[in-house]
PDB file of C-alpha atoms in Angstrom:
ATOM      1  CA  MET A   1     133.877  79.388 111.436  1.00  0.00           C
ATOM      2  CA  ASP A   2     135.642  76.134 110.620  1.00  0.00           C
ATOM      3  CA  LYS A   3     135.975  76.741 106.904  1.00  0.00           C
ATOM      4  CA  GLY A   4     137.034  79.739 104.844  1.00  0.00           C
ATOM      5  CA  PHE A   5     135.100  81.501 102.127  1.00  0.00           C
ATOM      6  CA  LYS A   6     135.657  83.772  99.145  1.00  0.00           C
ATOM      7  CA  VAL A   7     133.912  87.035  98.248  1.00  0.00           C
ATOM      8  CA  LEU A   8     133.107  87.829  94.623  1.00  0.00           C
ATOM      9  CA  ILE A   9     131.939  91.361  93.830  1.00  0.00           C
ATOM     10  CA  PRO A  10     130.113  91.843  90.502  1.00  0.00           C
ATOM     11  CA  ALA A  11     130.504  95.472  89.403  1.00  0.00           C
ATOM     12  CA  ARG A  12     128.878  96.669  86.179  1.00  0.00           C
ATOM     13  CA  TYR A  13     129.635 100.082  84.710  1.00  0.00           C
ATOM     14  CA  GLY A  14     126.501 100.661  82.637  1.00  0.00           C
ATOM     15  CA  SER A  15     123.760 101.160  85.250  1.00  0.00           C
ATOM     16  CA  THR A  16     120.649 102.686  83.665  1.00  0.00           C
ATOM     17  CA  ARG A  17     119.816 104.950  86.594  1.00  0.00           C
ATOM     18  CA  LEU A  18     123.360 105.745  87.705  1.00  0.00           C
ATOM     19  CA  PRO A  19     125.981 105.194  84.966  1.00  0.00           C
ATOM     20  CA  GLY A  20     129.495 104.463  86.185  1.00  0.00           C
ATOM     21  CA  LYS A  21     128.104 103.689  89.628  1.00  0.00           C
ATOM     22  CA  PRO A  22     131.057 101.662  91.015  1.00  0.00           C
ATOM     23  CA  LEU A  23     133.411 104.605  90.364  1.00  0.00           C
ATOM     24  CA  LEU A  24     131.252 107.344  91.913  1.00  0.00           C
ATOM     25  CA  GLU A  25     132.872 108.872  94.976  1.00  0.00           C
ATOM     26  CA  ILE A  26     131.572 108.493  98.500  1.00  0.00           C
ATOM     27  CA  ALA A  27     133.585 110.199 101.241  1.00  0.00           C
ATOM     28  CA  GLY A  28     136.559 110.641  98.906  1.00  0.00           C
ATOM     29  CA  LYS A  29     136.707 107.030  97.695  1.00  0.00           C
ATOM     30  CA  PRO A  30     135.153 105.286  94.695  1.00  0.00           C
ATOM     31  CA  MET A  31     132.185 103.143  95.726  1.00  0.00           C
ATOM     32  CA  ILE A  32     133.953  99.937  94.684  1.00  0.00           C
ATOM     33  CA  GLN A  33     136.694 100.664  97.226  1.00  0.00           C
ATOM     34  CA  HIS A  34     134.155 100.868 100.055  1.00  0.00           C
ATOM     35  CA  VAL A  35     132.669  97.529  98.956  1.00  0.00           C
ATOM     36  CA  VAL A  36     136.101  95.887  98.783  1.00  0.00           C
ATOM     37  CA  GLU A  37     136.970  97.197 102.257  1.00  0.00           C
ATOM     38  CA  ARG A  38     133.758  95.683 103.638  1.00  0.00           C
ATOM     39  CA  ALA A  39     134.625  92.362 102.027  1.00  0.00           C
ATOM     40  CA  ARG A  40     138.189  92.390 103.340  1.00  0.00           C
ATOM     41  CA  ALA A  41     136.986  93.152 106.876  1.00  0.00           C
ATOM     42  CA  SER A  42     134.754  90.042 106.794  1.00  0.00           C
ATOM     43  CA  ASP A  43     137.812  87.739 107.154  1.00  0.00           C
ATOM     44  CA  ALA A  44     137.271  86.239 103.689  1.00  0.00           C
ATOM     45  CA  ASP A  45     140.149  84.145 102.379  1.00  0.00           C
ATOM     46  CA  GLU A  46     140.051  85.961  99.051  1.00  0.00           C
ATOM     47  CA  VAL A  47     138.259  88.957  97.509  1.00  0.00           C
ATOM     48  CA  VAL A  48     137.769  89.223  93.731  1.00  0.00           C
ATOM     49  CA  VAL A  49     135.953  91.870  91.680  1.00  0.00           C
ATOM     50  CA  ALA A  50     134.228  90.733  88.469  1.00  0.00           C
ATOM     51  CA  THR A  51     133.563  93.645  86.108  1.00  0.00           C
ATOM     52  CA  ASP A  52     132.646  94.421  82.510  1.00  0.00           C
ATOM     53  CA  ASP A  53     134.680  97.618  82.192  1.00  0.00           C
ATOM     54  CA  ARG A  54     138.368  98.452  82.040  1.00  0.00           C
ATOM     55  CA  ARG A  55     137.876 101.661  84.045  1.00  0.00           C
ATOM     56  CA  ILE A  56     136.657  99.608  87.008  1.00  0.00           C
ATOM     57  CA  LEU A  57     139.531  97.189  86.387  1.00  0.00           C
ATOM     58  CA  ALA A  58     141.985 100.095  86.637  1.00  0.00           C
ATOM     59  CA  ALA A  59     140.390 101.376  89.860  1.00  0.00           C
ATOM     60  CA  CYS A  60     140.721  97.912  91.388  1.00  0.00           C
ATOM     61  CA  SER A  61     144.374  97.790  90.412  1.00  0.00           C
ATOM     62  CA  GLU A  62     144.940 101.079  92.265  1.00  0.00           C
ATOM     63  CA  ILE A  63     143.516  99.679  95.514  1.00  0.00           C
ATOM     64  CA  GLY A  64     145.328  96.351  95.153  1.00  0.00           C
ATOM     65  CA  VAL A  65     142.387  93.973  94.762  1.00  0.00           C
ATOM     66  CA  THR A  66     142.225  91.153  92.207  1.00  0.00           C
ATOM     67  CA  ALA A  67     139.790  91.974  89.396  1.00  0.00           C
ATOM     68  CA  LEU A  68     138.667  90.058  86.315  1.00  0.00           C
ATOM     69  CA  LEU A  69     137.267  91.497  83.095  1.00  0.00           C
ATOM     70  CA  THR A  70     134.154  89.434  82.362  1.00  0.00           C
ATOM     71  CA  ASP A  71     131.688  89.196  79.483  1.00  0.00           C
ATOM     72  CA  SER A  72     129.663  92.392  79.029  1.00  0.00           C
ATOM     73  CA  ALA A  73     126.610  90.396  77.874  1.00  0.00           C
ATOM     74  CA  HIS A  74     125.792  88.786  81.236  1.00  0.00           C
ATOM     75  CA  ARG A  75     122.125  89.186  82.178  1.00  0.00           C
ATOM     76  CA  SER A  76     122.747  89.273  85.937  1.00  0.00           C
ATOM     77  CA  GLY A  77     125.401  89.677  88.576  1.00  0.00           C
ATOM     78  CA  THR A  78     125.016  85.977  89.368  1.00  0.00           C
ATOM     79  CA  ASP A  79     126.062  85.050  85.829  1.00  0.00           C
ATOM     80  CA  ARG A  80     129.076  87.344  86.169  1.00  0.00           C
ATOM     81  CA  VAL A  81     130.001  85.697  89.478  1.00  0.00           C
ATOM     82  CA  ALA A  82     129.705  82.265  87.858  1.00  0.00           C
ATOM     83  CA  GLU A  83     132.127  83.199  85.065  1.00  0.00           C
ATOM     84  CA  ALA A  84     134.638  84.617  87.539  1.00  0.00           C
ATOM     85  CA  MET A  85     134.287  81.542  89.767  1.00  0.00           C
ATOM     86  CA  GLU A  86     135.219  79.225  86.892  1.00  0.00           C
ATOM     87  CA  ARG A  87     138.215  81.341  85.963  1.00  0.00           C
ATOM     88  CA  CYS A  88     139.438  81.268  89.555  1.00  0.00           C
ATOM     89  CA  GLY A  89     139.385  77.445  89.468  1.00  0.00           C
ATOM     90  CA  TRP A  90     137.799  76.987  92.885  1.00  0.00           C
ATOM     91  CA  GLU A  91     136.717  73.507  94.035  1.00  0.00           C
ATOM     92  CA  ASP A  92     133.097  72.298  94.158  1.00  0.00           C
ATOM     93  CA  ASP A  93     132.658  72.749  97.909  1.00  0.00           C
ATOM     94  CA  THR A  94     134.126  76.282  98.005  1.00  0.00           C
ATOM     95  CA  VAL A  95     131.757  78.828  99.590  1.00  0.00           C
ATOM     96  CA  ILE A  96     131.414  82.099  97.665  1.00  0.00           C
ATOM     97  CA  VAL A  97     129.645  85.218  98.931  1.00  0.00           C
ATOM     98  CA  ASN A  98     128.120  87.343  96.166  1.00  0.00           C
ATOM     99  CA  LEU A  99     128.475  90.929  97.428  1.00  0.00           C
ATOM    100  CA  GLN A 100     126.981  93.387  94.946  1.00  0.00           C
ATOM    101  CA  GLY A 101     129.243  96.243  93.847  1.00  0.00           C
ATOM    102  CA  ASP A 102     126.594  98.796  94.856  1.00  0.00           C
ATOM    103  CA  GLU A 103     126.533  97.792  98.551  1.00  0.00           C
ATOM    104  CA  PRO A 104     129.133 100.104 100.149  1.00  0.00           C
ATOM    105  CA  CYS A 105     127.295  99.995 103.490  1.00  0.00           C
ATOM    106  CA  MET A 106     126.933  96.226 103.903  1.00  0.00           C
ATOM    107  CA  PRO A 107     128.217  95.315 107.390  1.00  0.00           C
ATOM    108  CA  SER A 108     131.174  92.944 107.270  1.00  0.00           C
ATOM    109  CA  SER A 109     129.514  90.885 110.001  1.00  0.00           C
ATOM    110  CA  LEU A 110     126.659  90.024 107.616  1.00  0.00           C
ATOM    111  CA  ILE A 111     129.068  88.926 104.889  1.00  0.00           C
ATOM    112  CA  ARG A 112     130.650  86.578 107.396  1.00  0.00           C
ATOM    113  CA  GLN A 113     127.232  85.484 108.732  1.00  0.00           C
ATOM    114  CA  VAL A 114     125.815  84.477 105.340  1.00  0.00           C
ATOM    115  CA  ALA A 115     128.943  82.417 104.622  1.00  0.00           C
ATOM    116  CA  THR A 116     128.622  80.723 108.014  1.00  0.00           C
ATOM    117  CA  GLU A 117     124.932  79.950 107.369  1.00  0.00           C
ATOM    118  CA  LEU A 118     125.908  77.999 104.264  1.00  0.00           C
ATOM    119  CA  VAL A 119     128.838  76.203 105.897  1.00  0.00           C
ATOM    120  CA  VAL A 120     126.556  74.791 108.598  1.00  0.00           C
ATOM    121  CA  ALA A 121     123.646  74.037 106.221  1.00  0.00           C
ATOM    122  CA  LYS A 122     124.887  70.782 104.710  1.00  0.00           C
ATOM    123  CA  ASP A 123     121.594  70.236 102.842  1.00  0.00           C
ATOM    124  CA  ALA A 124     121.662  73.535 100.906  1.00  0.00           C
ATOM    125  CA  GLY A 125     123.793  74.982  98.136  1.00  0.00           C
ATOM    126  CA  ILE A 126     122.707  78.586  98.692  1.00  0.00           C
ATOM    127  CA  ALA A 127     122.123  80.798 101.719  1.00  0.00           C
ATOM    128  CA  THR A 128     120.868  84.331 102.214  1.00  0.00           C
ATOM    129  CA  LEU A 129     119.752  86.627 105.047  1.00  0.00           C
ATOM    130  CA  ALA A 130     116.645  88.457 106.232  1.00  0.00           C
ATOM    131  CA  HIS A 131     115.789  90.835 109.044  1.00  0.00           C
ATOM    132  CA  ALA A 132     112.646  91.696 110.960  1.00  0.00           C
ATOM    133  CA  ILE A 133     109.962  93.975 109.562  1.00  0.00           C
ATOM    134  CA  THR A 134     108.473  96.016 112.384  1.00  0.00           C
ATOM    135  CA  GLU A 135     106.442  98.626 110.487  1.00  0.00           C
ATOM    136  CA  SER A 136     103.326  98.121 108.398  1.00  0.00           C
ATOM    137  CA  ALA A 137     104.541 100.492 105.673  1.00  0.00           C
ATOM    138  CA  ALA A 138     107.494  98.234 104.898  1.00  0.00           C
ATOM    139  CA  LEU A 139     105.330  95.106 104.775  1.00  0.00           C
ATOM    140  CA  PHE A 140     102.969  96.648 102.235  1.00  0.00           C
ATOM    141  CA  ASP A 141     105.735  98.277 100.137  1.00  0.00           C
ATOM    142  CA  PRO A 142     106.251  96.318  96.868  1.00  0.00           C
ATOM    143  CA  HIS A 143     109.872  97.522  96.729  1.00  0.00           C
ATOM    144  CA  VAL A 144     110.542  95.613  99.955  1.00  0.00           C
ATOM    145  CA  VAL A 145     111.023  91.898  99.277  1.00  0.00           C
ATOM    146  CA  LYS A 146     109.523  89.644 101.921  1.00  0.00           C
ATOM    147  CA  VAL A 147     110.406  86.032 102.750  1.00  0.00           C
ATOM    148  CA  VAL A 148     108.591  83.316 104.688  1.00  0.00           C
ATOM    149  CA  LEU A 149     110.557  80.478 106.317  1.00  0.00           C
ATOM    150  CA  ASN A 150     109.806  76.938 107.400  1.00  0.00           C
ATOM    151  CA  ALA A 151     110.745  75.441 110.780  1.00  0.00           C
ATOM    152  CA  ALA A 152     114.173  74.429 109.453  1.00  0.00           C
ATOM    153  CA  GLY A 153     115.107  77.988 108.443  1.00  0.00           C
ATOM    154  CA  GLN A 154     114.594  77.418 104.715  1.00  0.00           C
ATOM    155  CA  ALA A 155     112.731  79.790 102.414  1.00  0.00           C
ATOM    156  CA  LEU A 156     109.161  78.814 101.570  1.00  0.00           C
ATOM    157  CA  TYR A 157     108.574  81.826  99.298  1.00  0.00           C
ATOM    158  CA  PHE A 158     109.795  85.327  98.460  1.00  0.00           C
ATOM    159  CA  SER A 159     107.374  88.032  97.366  1.00  0.00           C
ATOM    160  CA  ARG A 160     106.866  91.733  96.860  1.00  0.00           C
ATOM    161  CA  ALA A 161     103.399  91.223  98.338  1.00  0.00           C
ATOM    162  CA  PRO A 162     102.823  91.268 102.120  1.00  0.00           C
ATOM    163  CA  ILE A 163     103.501  87.717 103.333  1.00  0.00           C
ATOM    164  CA  PRO A 164     102.471  85.934 105.446  1.00  0.00           C
ATOM    165  CA  TRP A 165      98.951  87.338 105.141  1.00  0.00           C
ATOM    166  CA  HIS A 166      97.248  87.317 108.535  1.00  0.00           C
ATOM    167  CA  ARG A 167      93.641  86.952 107.434  1.00  0.00           C
ATOM    168  CA  ASP A 168      91.842  87.928 110.649  1.00  0.00           C
ATOM    169  CA  GLU A 169      94.180  90.681 111.860  1.00  0.00           C
ATOM    170  CA  PHE A 170      94.491  92.400 108.486  1.00  0.00           C
ATOM    171  CA  LEU A 171      90.720  92.383 107.996  1.00  0.00           C
ATOM    172  CA  ARG A 172      90.519  94.470 111.174  1.00  0.00           C
ATOM    173  CA  ASP A 173      93.609  96.672 110.902  1.00  0.00           C
ATOM    174  CA  ARG A 174      96.578  96.962 108.537  1.00  0.00           C
ATOM    175  CA  ALA A 175      98.269  99.827 110.368  1.00  0.00           C
ATOM    176  CA  GLN A 176      99.644  97.550 113.098  1.00  0.00           C
ATOM    177  CA  LEU A 177     101.526  94.289 112.570  1.00  0.00           C
ATOM    178  CA  PRO A 178     100.225  91.315 114.567  1.00  0.00           C
ATOM    179  CA  ASP A 179     102.634  89.763 117.067  1.00  0.00           C
ATOM    180  CA  SER A 180     101.555  86.179 116.347  1.00  0.00           C
ATOM    181  CA  VAL A 181     103.648  85.764 113.165  1.00  0.00           C
ATOM    182  CA  ARG A 182     107.101  86.904 112.101  1.00  0.00           C
ATOM    183  CA  PHE A 183     107.525  89.258 109.138  1.00  0.00           C
ATOM    184  CA  LEU A 184     110.930  89.251 107.431  1.00  0.00           C
ATOM    185  CA  ARG A 185     112.564  91.486 104.842  1.00  0.00           C
ATOM    186  CA  HIS A 186     114.975  89.764 102.474  1.00  0.00           C
ATOM    187  CA  ILE A 187     118.543  91.080 102.286  1.00  0.00           C
ATOM    188  CA  GLY A 188     120.058  90.638  98.813  1.00  0.00           C
ATOM    189  CA  LEU A 189     123.261  89.012 100.008  1.00  0.00           C
ATOM    190  CA  TYR A 190     123.950  85.419  98.940  1.00  0.00           C
ATOM    191  CA  ALA A 191     126.436  82.648  99.625  1.00  0.00           C
ATOM    192  CA  TYR A 192     126.782  79.743  97.169  1.00  0.00           C
ATOM    193  CA  ARG A 193     128.713  76.537  96.904  1.00  0.00           C
ATOM    194  CA  VAL A 194     130.562  76.328  93.594  1.00  0.00           C
ATOM    195  CA  SER A 195     128.773  73.080  92.728  1.00  0.00           C
ATOM    196  CA  PHE A 196     125.362  74.695  93.235  1.00  0.00           C
ATOM    197  CA  LEU A 197     126.202  77.788  91.180  1.00  0.00           C
ATOM    198  CA  ARG A 198     127.216  75.581  88.248  1.00  0.00           C
ATOM    199  CA  ARG A 199     123.750  73.986  88.354  1.00  0.00           C
ATOM    200  CA  TYR A 200     121.946  77.245  88.900  1.00  0.00           C
ATOM    201  CA  VAL A 201     123.228  79.069  85.812  1.00  0.00           C
ATOM    202  CA  ALA A 202     121.827  76.232  83.675  1.00  0.00           C
ATOM    203  CA  PHE A 203     118.300  76.598  85.152  1.00  0.00           C
ATOM    204  CA  GLU A 204     115.609  78.115  82.947  1.00  0.00           C
ATOM    205  CA  PRO A 205     113.893  81.255  84.292  1.00  0.00           C
ATOM    206  CA  SER A 206     110.634  80.396  86.050  1.00  0.00           C
ATOM    207  CA  PRO A 207     107.147  81.925  85.676  1.00  0.00           C
ATOM    208  CA  LEU A 208     107.155  83.014  89.328  1.00  0.00           C
ATOM    209  CA  GLU A 209     110.534  84.724  88.936  1.00  0.00           C
ATOM    210  CA  ILE A 210     109.285  86.617  85.892  1.00  0.00           C
ATOM    211  CA  ALA A 211     106.009  87.596  87.556  1.00  0.00           C
ATOM    212  CA  GLU A 212     107.629  88.907  90.760  1.00  0.00           C
ATOM    213  CA  SER A 213     110.914  90.029  89.156  1.00  0.00           C
ATOM    214  CA  LEU A 214     112.805  88.074  91.817  1.00  0.00           C
ATOM    215  CA  GLU A 215     115.659  85.896  90.580  1.00  0.00           C
ATOM    216  CA  GLN A 216     115.811  83.817  93.774  1.00  0.00           C
ATOM    217  CA  LEU A 217     112.414  82.281  92.939  1.00  0.00           C
ATOM    218  CA  ARG A 218     114.161  80.357  90.163  1.00  0.00           C
ATOM    219  CA  VAL A 219     115.964  78.368  92.869  1.00  0.00           C
ATOM    220  CA  LEU A 220     112.729  77.392  94.642  1.00  0.00           C
ATOM    221  CA  TRP A 221     110.957  76.651  91.356  1.00  0.00           C
ATOM    222  CA  HIS A 222     113.629  74.092  90.505  1.00  0.00           C
ATOM    223  CA  GLY A 223     113.326  72.419  93.907  1.00  0.00           C
ATOM    224  CA  GLU A 224     116.553  73.625  95.542  1.00  0.00           C
ATOM    225  CA  PRO A 225     116.476  74.675  99.222  1.00  0.00           C
ATOM    226  CA  ILE A 226     117.576  78.163 100.280  1.00  0.00           C
ATOM    227  CA  ARG A 227     118.925  78.548 103.810  1.00  0.00           C
ATOM    228  CA  VAL A 228     117.886  81.886 105.369  1.00  0.00           C
ATOM    229  CA  GLY A 229     119.578  83.323 108.425  1.00  0.00           C
ATOM    230  CA  VAL A 230     118.043  86.122 110.480  1.00  0.00           C
ATOM    231  CA  ALA A 231     120.584  88.945 110.300  1.00  0.00           C
ATOM    232  CA  GLU A 232     122.495  89.973 113.376  1.00  0.00           C
ATOM    233  CA  GLU A 233     122.179  93.631 112.334  1.00  0.00           C
ATOM    234  CA  GLU A 234     120.365  95.674 109.702  1.00  0.00           C
ATOM    235  CA  PRO A 235     122.342  96.509 106.544  1.00  0.00           C
ATOM    236  CA  GLY A 236     122.987 100.069 105.429  1.00  0.00           C
ATOM    237  CA  PRO A 237     121.554 101.470 102.178  1.00  0.00           C
ATOM    238  CA  GLY A 238     122.439 100.063  98.780  1.00  0.00           C
ATOM    239  CA  VAL A 239     122.897 102.455  95.862  1.00  0.00           C
ATOM    240  CA  ASP A 240     120.637 102.546  92.802  1.00  0.00           C
ATOM    241  CA  THR A 241     119.974 106.275  92.416  1.00  0.00           C
ATOM    242  CA  ALA A 242     121.600 109.645  93.129  1.00  0.00           C
ATOM    243  CA  ALA A 243     119.412 109.933  96.249  1.00  0.00           C
ATOM    244  CA  ASP A 244     120.716 106.550  97.423  1.00  0.00           C
ATOM    245  CA  LEU A 245     124.262 107.810  96.924  1.00  0.00           C
ATOM    246  CA  ALA A 246     123.557 110.702  99.300  1.00  0.00           C
ATOM    247  CA  ARG A 247     122.023 108.304 101.842  1.00  0.00           C
ATOM    248  CA  ALA A 248     125.065 106.030 101.650  1.00  0.00           C
ATOM    249  CA  ALA A 249     127.387 109.001 102.199  1.00  0.00           C
ATOM    250  CA  ALA A 250     125.403 110.023 105.281  1.00  0.00           C
ATOM    251  CA  TYR A 251     125.394 106.450 106.591  1.00  0.00           C
ATOM    252  CA  LEU A 252     129.160 106.075 106.195  1.00  0.00           C
ATOM    253  CA  ALA A 253     129.798 109.471 107.761  1.00  0.00           C
ATOM    254  CA  GLY A 254     127.913 108.328 110.839  1.00  0.00           C
ATOM    255  CA  SER A 255     129.425 104.840 111.104  1.00  0.00           C
TER     256      SER A 255
END
């Protein structure tokens, strides 16, 4: 990669389903430490945690990572990243990877890959990743976000619905996925250029975003391209619930 990148980790204390999530222990370490270690192993130039809570700030101090106390009123992790970005004073063309603070099992190779996707995509201000869907159950699961790409590797649409819809094959059988089209699951890992993120936080939410509850649709609604790379490996589990925490512990124990 001919240009460096930064990793910003938004970490909010007040999760509805799992309060204090970034500080919960997995394999003897707080979750935020696992996330920071993944970021550091990606060869990022700099790793910064952006949090809304002094307890997370203190935990970051103990593991020697830069952390910023940000506004507790932010509506999304992206807004928190944007505040931290401005305070860091990075230049317009700086590439930032937004690595969520509840992704202790994200492979470092994917953090590096999403940054590389954006560096090479001169016509985009944002990049993300996807990986192949091979089972019908995942395609028809509304909790699995799907993405369809154009020939240039840019997102055409994201949806919780099964896309693309193969009219003839799915009329006959939905248990097997047809081989004639590619089905992709979106991975919630993003890289931004600073200049793009400044524009993005000023965008109004879009009707499609609200309908699907998918923030990335705001980007497409406002006419900005999203570069999508096909992931070199499948990510491990993120953590939203106590059951996810157990899955993450099992994943890390086996890695």
